PDB file of C-alpha atoms in Angstrom:
ATOM      1  CA  MET T   1      10.640  -2.250   0.263  1.00  0.00           C
ATOM      2  CA  ASP T   2       8.762  -1.377   3.812  1.00  0.00           C
ATOM      3  CA  ILE T   3       5.430  -3.008   4.137  1.00  0.00           C
ATOM      4  CA  ARG T   4       3.706   0.169   5.374  1.00  0.00           C
ATOM      5  CA  LYS T   5       4.772   2.080   2.174  1.00  0.00           C
ATOM      6  CA  LEU T   6       2.822  -0.680   0.300  1.00  0.00           C
ATOM      7  CA  GLU T   7      -0.386  -0.369   2.806  1.00  0.00           C
ATOM      8  CA  VAL T   8      -0.191   3.225   2.114  1.00  0.00           C
ATOM      9  CA  PHE T   9       0.407   2.740  -1.992  1.00  0.00           C
ATOM     10  CA  CYS T  10      -2.728   0.207  -1.585  1.00  0.00           C
ATOM     11  CA  LYS T  11      -4.875   2.811  -0.451  1.00  0.00           C
ATOM     12  CA  VAL T  12      -3.748   5.393  -2.840  1.00  0.00           C
ATOM     13  CA  TYR T  13      -4.833   3.048  -5.647  1.00  0.00           C
ATOM     14  CA  GLU T  14      -7.990   2.234  -4.234  1.00  0.00           C
ATOM     15  CA  LEU T  15      -9.243   5.398  -3.356  1.00  0.00           C
ATOM     16  CA  ARG T  16      -7.573   7.075  -6.206  1.00  0.00           C
ATOM     17  CA  SER T  17      -6.454  10.474  -3.738  1.00  0.00           C
ATOM     18  CA  PHE T  18      -3.409  10.902  -1.589  1.00  0.00           C
ATOM     19  CA  SER T  19      -5.389  13.277   0.515  1.00  0.00           C
ATOM     20  CA  ARG T  20      -8.279  10.291   1.375  1.00  0.00           C
ATOM     21  CA  ALA T  21      -5.263   7.605   2.032  1.00  0.00           C
ATOM     22  CA  GLY T  22      -3.572   9.919   4.302  1.00  0.00           C
ATOM     23  CA  ASP T  23      -6.958  10.231   6.142  1.00  0.00           C
ATOM     24  CA  GLU T  24      -8.026   6.552   5.978  1.00  0.00           C
ATOM     25  CA  THR T  25      -3.898   6.025   7.138  1.00  0.00           C
ATOM     26  CA  TYR T  26      -3.920   8.696   9.931  1.00  0.00           C
ATOM     27  CA  LEU T  27      -1.007  10.482   7.965  1.00  0.00           C
ATOM     28  CA  SER T  28      -0.602  13.656   6.408  1.00  0.00           C
ATOM     29  CA  GLN T  29      -0.754  14.127   3.021  1.00  0.00           C
ATOM     30  CA  PRO T  30       3.028  15.137   2.585  1.00  0.00           C
ATOM     31  CA  THR T  31       3.483  11.633   4.189  1.00  0.00           C
ATOM     32  CA  VAL T  32       1.674   9.498   2.096  1.00  0.00           C
ATOM     33  CA  SER T  33       3.362  11.429  -0.897  1.00  0.00           C
ATOM     34  CA  GLY T  34       6.901  10.736   0.721  1.00  0.00           C
ATOM     35  CA  HIS T  35       6.268   7.220   0.600  1.00  0.00           C
ATOM     36  CA  ILE T  36       5.016   7.204  -2.656  1.00  0.00           C
ATOM     37  CA  LYS T  37       8.191   8.827  -4.386  1.00  0.00           C
ATOM     38  CA  SER T  38      10.028   6.253  -1.944  1.00  0.00           C
ATOM     39  CA  LEU T  39       8.408   3.365  -3.635  1.00  0.00           C
ATOM     40  CA  GLU T  40       8.769   5.557  -7.099  1.00  0.00           C
ATOM     41  CA  ASP T  41      12.370   5.539  -6.545  1.00  0.00           C
ATOM     42  CA  HIS T  42      13.279   2.207  -5.459  1.00  0.00           C
ATOM     43  CA  LEU T  43      11.298   0.824  -8.429  1.00  0.00           C
ATOM     44  CA  GLY T  44      12.670   3.028 -10.770  1.00  0.00           C
ATOM     45  CA  CYS T  45       9.491   4.360 -12.027  1.00  0.00           C
ATOM     46  CA  ARG T  46       6.170   6.101 -11.597  1.00  0.00           C
ATOM     47  CA  LEU T  47       3.277   4.279 -10.282  1.00  0.00           C
ATOM     48  CA  PHE T  48       0.649   7.156 -10.305  1.00  0.00           C
ATOM     49  CA  ASP T  49      -0.007   9.857 -13.366  1.00  0.00           C
ATOM     50  CA  ARG T  50      -0.937  12.992 -11.269  1.00  0.00           C
ATOM     51  CA  LEU T  51      -3.719  14.714 -13.490  1.00  0.00           C
ATOM     52  CA  GLY T  52      -4.640  17.872 -11.135  1.00  0.00           C
ATOM     53  CA  LYS T  53      -6.319  16.394  -8.239  1.00  0.00           C
ATOM     54  CA  GLU T  54      -7.084  13.064 -10.149  1.00  0.00           C
ATOM     55  CA  VAL T  55      -4.441  10.563  -9.172  1.00  0.00           C
ATOM     56  CA  VAL T  56      -4.232   7.572 -12.075  1.00  0.00           C
ATOM     57  CA  PRO T  57      -2.314   4.054 -11.758  1.00  0.00           C
ATOM     58  CA  THR T  58       0.036   3.573 -14.247  1.00  0.00           C
ATOM     59  CA  ARG T  59       0.813   0.257 -15.650  1.00  0.00           C
ATOM     60  CA  ALA T  60       3.681  -0.417 -13.110  1.00  0.00           C
ATOM     61  CA  GLY T  61       1.170   0.742 -10.320  1.00  0.00           C
ATOM     62  CA  ASP T  62      -1.442  -1.492 -11.256  1.00  0.00           C
ATOM     63  CA  ILE T  63       1.397  -4.577 -11.422  1.00  0.00           C
ATOM     64  CA  LEU T  64       2.589  -3.400  -8.274  1.00  0.00           C
ATOM     65  CA  TYR T  65      -1.108  -3.158  -6.411  1.00  0.00           C
ATOM     66  CA  GLU T  66      -1.396  -6.413  -7.684  1.00  0.00           C
ATOM     67  CA  HIS T  67       1.481  -7.767  -5.830  1.00  0.00           C
ATOM     68  CA  ALA T  68       1.146  -5.779  -2.515  1.00  0.00           C
ATOM     69  CA  VAL T  69      -2.143  -7.211  -1.923  1.00  0.00           C
ATOM     70  CA  LYS T  70      -0.589 -10.699  -1.777  1.00  0.00           C
ATOM     71  CA  ILE T  71       2.261  -9.406   0.726  1.00  0.00           C
ATOM     72  CA  ILE T  72      -0.313  -7.828   2.612  1.00  0.00           C
ATOM     73  CA  GLN T  73      -2.337 -11.073   2.908  1.00  0.00           C
ATOM     74  CA  LEU T  74       0.542 -12.845   3.503  1.00  0.00           C
ATOM     75  CA  ARG T  75       2.034 -11.074   6.398  1.00  0.00           C
ATOM     76  CA  GLU T  76      -1.430 -11.125   7.884  1.00  0.00           C
ATOM     77  CA  GLU T  77      -1.509 -14.894   7.637  1.00  0.00           C
ATOM     78  CA  THR T  78       1.786 -15.549   8.941  1.00  0.00           C
ATOM     79  CA  GLU T  79       0.936 -13.444  12.271  1.00  0.00           C
ATOM     80  CA  ARG T  80      -2.089 -15.360  12.530  1.00  0.00           C
ATOM     81  CA  ALA T  81       0.034 -18.560  12.231  1.00  0.00           C
ATOM     82  CA  ILE T  82       2.328 -17.289  14.756  1.00  0.00           C
ATOM     83  CA  SER T  83      -0.435 -16.359  17.254  1.00  0.00           C
ATOM     84  CA  LEU T  84      -1.842 -19.577  16.797  1.00  0.00           C
ATOM     85  CA  PHE T  85       1.435 -21.307  17.421  1.00  0.00           C
ATOM     86  CA  GLN T  86       1.901 -19.162  20.716  1.00  0.00           C
ATOM     87  CA  GLY T  87      -1.400 -19.827  22.245  1.00  0.00           C
ATOM     88  CA  LYS T  88      -2.619 -16.296  21.824  1.00  0.00           C
ATOM     89  CA  LEU T  89      -5.613 -17.302  19.386  1.00  0.00           C
ATOM     90  CA  LYS T  90      -7.795 -20.186  19.663  1.00  0.00           C
ATOM     91  CA  GLY T  91     -10.152 -21.863  16.910  1.00  0.00           C
TER      92      GLY T  91
END
């Protein structure tokens, strides 16, 4: 599972919009849709119900969001720890 796709998924989840998530992540709306479809195919379930312009997370989407946030935070903490180890950050 690609972390970038999880980041895009989180933006869609938070903004409830594929196009606004695209704007925030500097991706086109079709690319955002492709990332979500890839995650749905990988997990074997729908993550959002698309009701016209409205995007509503499914229960699976809620579960993935909860874990994706932790994964993204852990990646950031890991990068920070490695930077501290290498002496790139101080304090």
